[in-house]
Amino acid sequence: MPAEGRAPNGSSALGAAVPREAALAQEVRRGEPILEVRDLVKHFPLTEGVLFKRQVGAVKAVDGVGFDLMQGETLGIVGESGCGKSTLAKVLMNLEQATGGSVRYKGEEISRLSGTALKAVRRNIQMVFQDPYTSLNPRMTVGDIIGEPFEIHPEVAPKGDRRKAVQDLLDVVGLNPEYINRYPHQFSGGQRQRIGIARGLALKPEIIICDEPVSALDVSVQAQVINLLEQLQGEFNLSYMFIAHDLSIVRHISDRVGVMYLGKLVEIGSDLEIYDHATHPYTQALLSAVPVPDPAARESRDRIVLTGDVPSPANPPSGCRFRTRCWKAQARCAEEVPLLASPSWLRGAAFHASACHFAAEREIGHSAAEREVGQSAAEREIGHSAAEREVGHSAADREGPA
């Protein structure tokens, strides 16, 4: 069988590897927000009745979320299932209409756009979906799947150049251009996700929203896909919003991290601030659940066990939504919604946005060795050798289609 992974050439119709001067310029541009989200709300109405339906409530999937995505950065969004991560992604893509709030791309309010203007914005914001087994049409060849965006935006690749453009995209993501006439069922999970990434790159976007792109893949294949995403970001100066529930993967790829709980952002900061200086109780509980490879450290670590179930997003608690499971909860937490802001009483790396009335650091108990390298066991699985970095693939990547 043909090999799965091929080292990308570093040059194609999409562009060449970024030289040092351009890379330095990109670092300067990172201070510019490319996407601005303010008080974003998405509620799904709950109705009753058959003939005469009436609204009796709403599922508050996303409720007042705000952040900036900078040019060339990766913003990780973490949280448990049902917290609103995927709904947030769909609203940003305008696949779901926002109930309220603002999403601005380069200063333009996306919700107010229509027709040609909205089409142009959508070209620049693409998505990589979670499940490579269901996000690719089994009746279409790889060439048709990757080339389909060119039908909507013919200005990107004229008809006569599309086959070559698709082959270049396959090469960029490390697949053999000769696979252009194959069907999705002839590829492994990792290869299918590479095809999904190639489709996302087709229109030369500036932002790619990755909705749990590796959660359906084996750990070794996750490493290959993460490494590929990092390589492509360096080549094309992409901005990522990377959604996941695995904190180790998010730390490996992200510049900043936002933590969601029940439709709200409860903490946001750099990877150092979140992973080593978390101040919100929910973030601390998540971090305490990350596996630790050292048996001695595992025994001595401060394990935080949350009691109770996650409340319903249709009927969230008053005040702080985490208060029903929080060991710090006091009367104020039920009466007053905490703002996502940097508490004035904190200093250093702990001084970052945290939606808690009693935000404070708590030593979770990671080993010194872990803090030094900034990786947990799962992260080290994602880490790659110098040889892998050079070619962009591990031995497992060369196994070939399933």
PDB file of C-alpha atoms in Angstrom, residues 151-349:
ATOM      1  CA  GLU A 151     -16.363  26.056  -6.851  1.00  0.00           C
ATOM      2  CA  ILE A 152     -17.595  28.672  -4.382  1.00  0.00           C
ATOM      3  CA  HIS A 153     -14.517  30.917  -4.713  1.00  0.00           C
ATOM      4  CA  PRO A 154     -13.311  30.437  -8.310  1.00  0.00           C
ATOM      5  CA  GLU A 155     -11.051  33.481  -7.993  1.00  0.00           C
ATOM      6  CA  VAL A 156      -8.703  31.468  -5.749  1.00  0.00           C
ATOM      7  CA  ALA A 157      -8.028  28.782  -8.362  1.00  0.00           C
ATOM      8  CA  PRO A 158      -9.267  29.032 -11.974  1.00  0.00           C
ATOM      9  CA  LYS A 159     -10.796  25.849 -13.350  1.00  0.00           C
ATOM     10  CA  GLY A 160      -7.752  24.858 -15.376  1.00  0.00           C
ATOM     11  CA  ASP A 161      -5.438  25.162 -12.351  1.00  0.00           C
ATOM     12  CA  ARG A 162      -7.554  23.328  -9.768  1.00  0.00           C
ATOM     13  CA  ARG A 163      -6.099  19.848 -10.148  1.00  0.00           C
ATOM     14  CA  LYS A 164      -2.584  21.229  -9.657  1.00  0.00           C
ATOM     15  CA  ALA A 165      -3.771  23.316  -6.689  1.00  0.00           C
ATOM     16  CA  VAL A 166      -5.305  20.230  -5.034  1.00  0.00           C
ATOM     17  CA  GLN A 167      -2.122  18.217  -5.611  1.00  0.00           C
ATOM     18  CA  ASP A 168      -0.092  21.035  -4.048  1.00  0.00           C
ATOM     19  CA  LEU A 169      -2.388  20.997  -1.016  1.00  0.00           C
ATOM     20  CA  LEU A 170      -1.985  17.237  -0.632  1.00  0.00           C
ATOM     21  CA  ASP A 171       1.771  17.722  -0.735  1.00  0.00           C
ATOM     22  CA  VAL A 172       1.601  20.521   1.854  1.00  0.00           C
ATOM     23  CA  VAL A 173      -0.170  18.260   4.368  1.00  0.00           C
ATOM     24  CA  GLY A 174       2.230  15.382   3.735  1.00  0.00           C
ATOM     25  CA  LEU A 175       0.117  13.173   1.459  1.00  0.00           C
ATOM     26  CA  ASN A 176       1.081  11.843  -1.952  1.00  0.00           C
ATOM     27  CA  PRO A 177      -0.433  14.023  -4.721  1.00  0.00           C
ATOM     28  CA  GLU A 178      -1.208  10.811  -6.599  1.00  0.00           C
ATOM     29  CA  TYR A 179      -3.930  10.081  -4.017  1.00  0.00           C
ATOM     30  CA  ILE A 180      -6.132  12.697  -5.682  1.00  0.00           C
ATOM     31  CA  ASN A 181      -8.514  10.112  -7.187  1.00  0.00           C
ATOM     32  CA  ARG A 182      -8.904   7.975  -4.050  1.00  0.00           C
ATOM     33  CA  TYR A 183     -11.964   7.915  -1.776  1.00  0.00           C
ATOM     34  CA  PRO A 184     -12.048   8.624   1.994  1.00  0.00           C
ATOM     35  CA  HIS A 185     -12.572   4.964   2.965  1.00  0.00           C
ATOM     36  CA  GLN A 186      -9.151   4.162   1.499  1.00  0.00           C
ATOM     37  CA  PHE A 187      -7.382   6.275   4.134  1.00  0.00           C
ATOM     38  CA  SER A 188      -6.603   5.916   7.831  1.00  0.00           C
ATOM     39  CA  GLY A 189      -7.969   8.330  10.454  1.00  0.00           C
ATOM     40  CA  GLY A 190      -4.821  10.442  10.509  1.00  0.00           C
ATOM     41  CA  GLN A 191      -4.778  10.679   6.729  1.00  0.00           C
ATOM     42  CA  ARG A 192      -8.428  11.710   6.650  1.00  0.00           C
ATOM     43  CA  GLN A 193      -7.736  14.500   9.115  1.00  0.00           C
ATOM     44  CA  ARG A 194      -4.876  15.653   6.875  1.00  0.00           C
ATOM     45  CA  ILE A 195      -7.389  15.784   4.020  1.00  0.00           C
ATOM     46  CA  GLY A 196      -9.690  17.883   6.219  1.00  0.00           C
ATOM     47  CA  ILE A 197      -6.797  20.235   6.974  1.00  0.00           C
ATOM     48  CA  ALA A 198      -5.981  20.493   3.257  1.00  0.00           C
ATOM     49  CA  ARG A 199      -9.604  21.431   2.579  1.00  0.00           C
ATOM     50  CA  GLY A 200      -9.368  24.100   5.283  1.00  0.00           C
ATOM     51  CA  LEU A 201      -6.223  25.524   3.673  1.00  0.00           C
ATOM     52  CA  ALA A 202      -7.649  25.574   0.143  1.00  0.00           C
ATOM     53  CA  LEU A 203      -8.923  29.160   0.241  1.00  0.00           C
ATOM     54  CA  LYS A 204      -5.755  30.512   1.902  1.00  0.00           C
ATOM     55  CA  PRO A 205      -7.537  31.572   5.116  1.00  0.00           C
ATOM     56  CA  GLU A 206      -6.105  33.679   7.916  1.00  0.00           C
ATOM     57  CA  ILE A 207      -7.982  31.895  10.718  1.00  0.00           C
ATOM     58  CA  ILE A 208      -8.622  28.189  11.169  1.00  0.00           C
ATOM     59  CA  ILE A 209     -10.971  27.018  13.910  1.00  0.00           C
ATOM     60  CA  CYS A 210      -9.968  23.500  14.964  1.00  0.00           C
ATOM     61  CA  ASP A 211     -12.899  21.818  16.731  1.00  0.00           C
ATOM     62  CA  GLU A 212     -11.284  18.936  18.649  1.00  0.00           C
ATOM     63  CA  PRO A 213      -9.338  17.875  15.531  1.00  0.00           C
ATOM     64  CA  VAL A 214      -7.430  15.035  17.225  1.00  0.00           C
ATOM     65  CA  SER A 215      -9.893  13.664  19.795  1.00  0.00           C
ATOM     66  CA  ALA A 216     -11.002  10.836  17.473  1.00  0.00           C
ATOM     67  CA  LEU A 217      -7.413   9.761  16.682  1.00  0.00           C
ATOM     68  CA  ASP A 218      -4.895   7.458  18.355  1.00  0.00           C
ATOM     69  CA  VAL A 219      -2.257   9.179  20.503  1.00  0.00           C
ATOM     70  CA  SER A 220       0.596   8.568  18.035  1.00  0.00           C
ATOM     71  CA  VAL A 221      -1.514   9.959  15.184  1.00  0.00           C
ATOM     72  CA  GLN A 222      -2.523  12.932  17.357  1.00  0.00           C
ATOM     73  CA  ALA A 223       1.156  13.831  17.581  1.00  0.00           C
ATOM     74  CA  GLN A 224       1.528  13.845  13.806  1.00  0.00           C
ATOM     75  CA  VAL A 225      -1.523  16.060  13.271  1.00  0.00           C
ATOM     76  CA  ILE A 226      -0.480  18.533  15.995  1.00  0.00           C
ATOM     77  CA  ASN A 227       3.028  18.756  14.546  1.00  0.00           C
ATOM     78  CA  LEU A 228       1.539  19.364  11.090  1.00  0.00           C
ATOM     79  CA  LEU A 229      -0.700  22.165  12.387  1.00  0.00           C
ATOM     80  CA  GLU A 230       2.279  23.860  14.050  1.00  0.00           C
ATOM     81  CA  GLN A 231       4.330  23.576  10.862  1.00  0.00           C
ATOM     82  CA  LEU A 232       1.534  25.035   8.722  1.00  0.00           C
ATOM     83  CA  GLN A 233       1.071  27.923  11.150  1.00  0.00           C
ATOM     84  CA  GLY A 234       4.733  28.814  10.761  1.00  0.00           C
ATOM     85  CA  GLU A 235       4.562  28.589   6.970  1.00  0.00           C
ATOM     86  CA  PHE A 236       1.384  30.568   6.370  1.00  0.00           C
ATOM     87  CA  ASN A 237       1.092  32.773   9.496  1.00  0.00           C
ATOM     88  CA  LEU A 238      -2.235  31.211  10.437  1.00  0.00           C
ATOM     89  CA  SER A 239      -4.230  32.095  13.529  1.00  0.00           C
ATOM     90  CA  TYR A 240      -5.791  29.098  15.279  1.00  0.00           C
ATOM     91  CA  MET A 241      -8.617  28.724  17.720  1.00  0.00           C
ATOM     92  CA  PHE A 242      -7.927  25.225  19.014  1.00  0.00           C
ATOM     93  CA  ILE A 243     -10.809  23.557  20.865  1.00  0.00           C
ATOM     94  CA  ALA A 244     -10.114  20.450  22.954  1.00  0.00           C
ATOM     95  CA  HIS A 245     -10.855  18.762  26.254  1.00  0.00           C
ATOM     96  CA  ASP A 246      -7.310  17.389  26.623  1.00  0.00           C
ATOM     97  CA  LEU A 247      -5.331  19.991  28.557  1.00  0.00           C
ATOM     98  CA  SER A 248      -1.966  18.458  27.662  1.00  0.00           C
ATOM     99  CA  ILE A 249      -2.553  18.810  23.922  1.00  0.00           C
ATOM    100  CA  VAL A 250      -3.792  22.372  24.334  1.00  0.00           C
ATOM    101  CA  ARG A 251      -0.704  23.358  26.332  1.00  0.00           C
ATOM    102  CA  HIS A 252       1.561  21.922  23.648  1.00  0.00           C
ATOM    103  CA  ILE A 253       0.096  23.974  20.792  1.00  0.00           C
ATOM    104  CA  SER A 254      -1.417  27.109  22.380  1.00  0.00           C
ATOM    105  CA  ASP A 255      -0.019  30.563  23.110  1.00  0.00           C
ATOM    106  CA  ARG A 256      -3.017  31.475  25.268  1.00  0.00           C
ATOM    107  CA  VAL A 257      -5.704  29.320  26.852  1.00  0.00           C
ATOM    108  CA  GLY A 258      -9.325  30.024  27.754  1.00  0.00           C
ATOM    109  CA  VAL A 259     -11.266  27.744  30.122  1.00  0.00           C
ATOM    110  CA  MET A 260     -15.035  27.378  29.607  1.00  0.00           C
ATOM    111  CA  TYR A 261     -17.634  26.201  32.100  1.00  0.00           C
ATOM    112  CA  LEU A 262     -21.369  26.065  31.412  1.00  0.00           C
ATOM    113  CA  GLY A 263     -21.300  28.553  28.533  1.00  0.00           C
ATOM    114  CA  LYS A 264     -18.920  31.072  30.098  1.00  0.00           C
ATOM    115  CA  LEU A 265     -15.192  31.749  30.018  1.00  0.00           C
ATOM    116  CA  VAL A 266     -14.010  31.429  33.613  1.00  0.00           C
ATOM    117  CA  GLU A 267     -10.278  32.042  33.097  1.00  0.00           C
ATOM    118  CA  ILE A 268      -8.011  33.131  30.252  1.00  0.00           C
ATOM    119  CA  GLY A 269      -4.277  33.764  30.058  1.00  0.00           C
ATOM    120  CA  SER A 270      -0.995  32.579  28.599  1.00  0.00           C
ATOM    121  CA  ASP A 271      -0.180  28.883  28.800  1.00  0.00           C
ATOM    122  CA  LEU A 272       2.222  29.638  31.688  1.00  0.00           C
ATOM    123  CA  GLU A 273      -0.425  31.624  33.573  1.00  0.00           C
ATOM    124  CA  ILE A 274      -3.107  28.962  33.180  1.00  0.00           C
ATOM    125  CA  TYR A 275      -1.057  25.811  33.699  1.00  0.00           C
ATOM    126  CA  ASP A 276       1.381  26.980  36.368  1.00  0.00           C
ATOM    127  CA  HIS A 277      -0.539  29.839  38.025  1.00  0.00           C
ATOM    128  CA  ALA A 278      -4.247  29.008  37.671  1.00  0.00           C
ATOM    129  CA  THR A 279      -6.453  31.063  39.993  1.00  0.00           C
ATOM    130  CA  HIS A 280      -9.978  29.818  39.227  1.00  0.00           C
ATOM    131  CA  PRO A 281     -11.135  26.775  41.241  1.00  0.00           C
ATOM    132  CA  TYR A 282     -12.535  25.030  38.153  1.00  0.00           C
ATOM    133  CA  THR A 283      -9.257  25.379  36.242  1.00  0.00           C
ATOM    134  CA  GLN A 284      -7.384  24.054  39.264  1.00  0.00           C
ATOM    135  CA  ALA A 285      -9.715  21.044  39.408  1.00  0.00           C
ATOM    136  CA  LEU A 286      -9.135  20.327  35.709  1.00  0.00           C
ATOM    137  CA  LEU A 287      -5.361  20.536  36.124  1.00  0.00           C
ATOM    138  CA  SER A 288      -5.421  18.226  39.120  1.00  0.00           C
ATOM    139  CA  ALA A 289      -7.001  15.550  36.918  1.00  0.00           C
ATOM    140  CA  VAL A 290      -4.166  15.599  34.339  1.00  0.00           C
ATOM    141  CA  PRO A 291      -2.225  12.293  34.567  1.00  0.00           C
ATOM    142  CA  VAL A 292       1.196  12.492  36.241  1.00  0.00           C
ATOM    143  CA  PRO A 293       3.875  10.000  35.089  1.00  0.00           C
ATOM    144  CA  ASP A 294       5.956  10.069  38.279  1.00  0.00           C
ATOM    145  CA  PRO A 295       4.416   7.664  40.876  1.00  0.00           C
ATOM    146  CA  ALA A 296       5.880   9.627  43.786  1.00  0.00           C
ATOM    147  CA  ALA A 297       4.498  12.909  42.470  1.00  0.00           C
ATOM    148  CA  ARG A 298       1.163  11.248  41.804  1.00  0.00           C
ATOM    149  CA  GLU A 299       0.886  10.191  45.443  1.00  0.00           C
ATOM    150  CA  SER A 300       1.830  13.599  46.820  1.00  0.00           C
ATOM    151  CA  ARG A 301      -0.139  15.818  44.434  1.00  0.00           C
ATOM    152  CA  ASP A 302      -3.153  17.802  45.578  1.00  0.00           C
ATOM    153  CA  ARG A 303      -6.067  16.034  43.873  1.00  0.00           C
ATOM    154  CA  ILE A 304      -9.246  18.110  43.673  1.00  0.00           C
ATOM    155  CA  VAL A 305     -12.426  16.045  43.426  1.00  0.00           C
ATOM    156  CA  LEU A 306     -15.540  17.982  42.453  1.00  0.00           C
ATOM    157  CA  THR A 307     -18.848  16.864  43.941  1.00  0.00           C
ATOM    158  CA  GLY A 308     -22.236  17.003  42.275  1.00  0.00           C
ATOM    159  CA  ASP A 309     -23.246  17.148  38.629  1.00  0.00           C
ATOM    160  CA  VAL A 310     -22.829  19.952  36.116  1.00  0.00           C
ATOM    161  CA  PRO A 311     -26.006  22.081  36.303  1.00  0.00           C
ATOM    162  CA  SER A 312     -28.318  22.264  33.300  1.00  0.00           C
ATOM    163  CA  PRO A 313     -27.501  25.090  30.852  1.00  0.00           C
ATOM    164  CA  ALA A 314     -31.261  25.610  30.620  1.00  0.00           C
ATOM    165  CA  ASN A 315     -31.395  26.469  34.323  1.00  0.00           C
ATOM    166  CA  PRO A 316     -27.921  27.554  35.472  1.00  0.00           C
ATOM    167  CA  PRO A 317     -27.290  28.649  39.075  1.00  0.00           C
ATOM    168  CA  SER A 318     -27.578  32.315  39.983  1.00  0.00           C
ATOM    169  CA  GLY A 319     -24.402  34.311  40.405  1.00  0.00           C
ATOM    170  CA  CYS A 320     -21.328  32.189  39.733  1.00  0.00           C
ATOM    171  CA  ARG A 321     -22.248  29.111  37.710  1.00  0.00           C
ATOM    172  CA  PHE A 322     -19.531  27.030  39.344  1.00  0.00           C
ATOM    173  CA  ARG A 323     -20.625  27.782  42.916  1.00  0.00           C
ATOM    174  CA  THR A 324     -22.682  24.573  43.323  1.00  0.00           C
ATOM    175  CA  ARG A 325     -19.484  22.507  42.952  1.00  0.00           C
ATOM    176  CA  CYS A 326     -16.943  24.934  44.409  1.00  0.00           C
ATOM    177  CA  TRP A 327     -15.251  24.514  47.792  1.00  0.00           C
ATOM    178  CA  LYS A 328     -14.768  28.307  48.054  1.00  0.00           C
ATOM    179  CA  ALA A 329     -18.443  29.225  47.543  1.00  0.00           C
ATOM    180  CA  GLN A 330     -19.879  31.885  49.851  1.00  0.00           C
ATOM    181  CA  ALA A 331     -23.093  33.906  49.932  1.00  0.00           C
ATOM    182  CA  ARG A 332     -21.663  36.500  47.555  1.00  0.00           C
ATOM    183  CA  CYS A 333     -21.182  33.816  44.877  1.00  0.00           C
ATOM    184  CA  ALA A 334     -24.950  33.212  44.676  1.00  0.00           C
ATOM    185  CA  GLU A 335     -25.807  36.898  44.497  1.00  0.00           C
ATOM    186  CA  GLU A 336     -23.193  38.420  42.217  1.00  0.00           C
ATOM    187  CA  VAL A 337     -21.914  37.228  38.822  1.00  0.00           C
ATOM    188  CA  PRO A 338     -18.090  37.369  38.901  1.00  0.00           C
ATOM    189  CA  LEU A 339     -16.521  39.366  36.083  1.00  0.00           C
ATOM    190  CA  LEU A 340     -13.761  37.915  33.915  1.00  0.00           C
ATOM    191  CA  ALA A 341     -11.051  40.333  35.041  1.00  0.00           C
ATOM    192  CA  SER A 342      -7.576  40.372  36.567  1.00  0.00           C
ATOM    193  CA  PRO A 343      -7.942  40.494  40.390  1.00  0.00           C
ATOM    194  CA  SER A 344      -6.083  43.481  41.834  1.00  0.00           C
ATOM    195  CA  TRP A 345      -4.782  41.452  44.800  1.00  0.00           C
ATOM    196  CA  LEU A 346      -2.796  39.019  42.630  1.00  0.00           C
ATOM    197  CA  ARG A 347       0.733  39.590  41.342  1.00  0.00           C
ATOM    198  CA  GLY A 348       3.091  38.184  38.720  1.00  0.00           C
ATOM    199  CA  ALA A 349       1.821  35.384  36.474  1.00  0.00           C
TER     200      ALA A 349
END
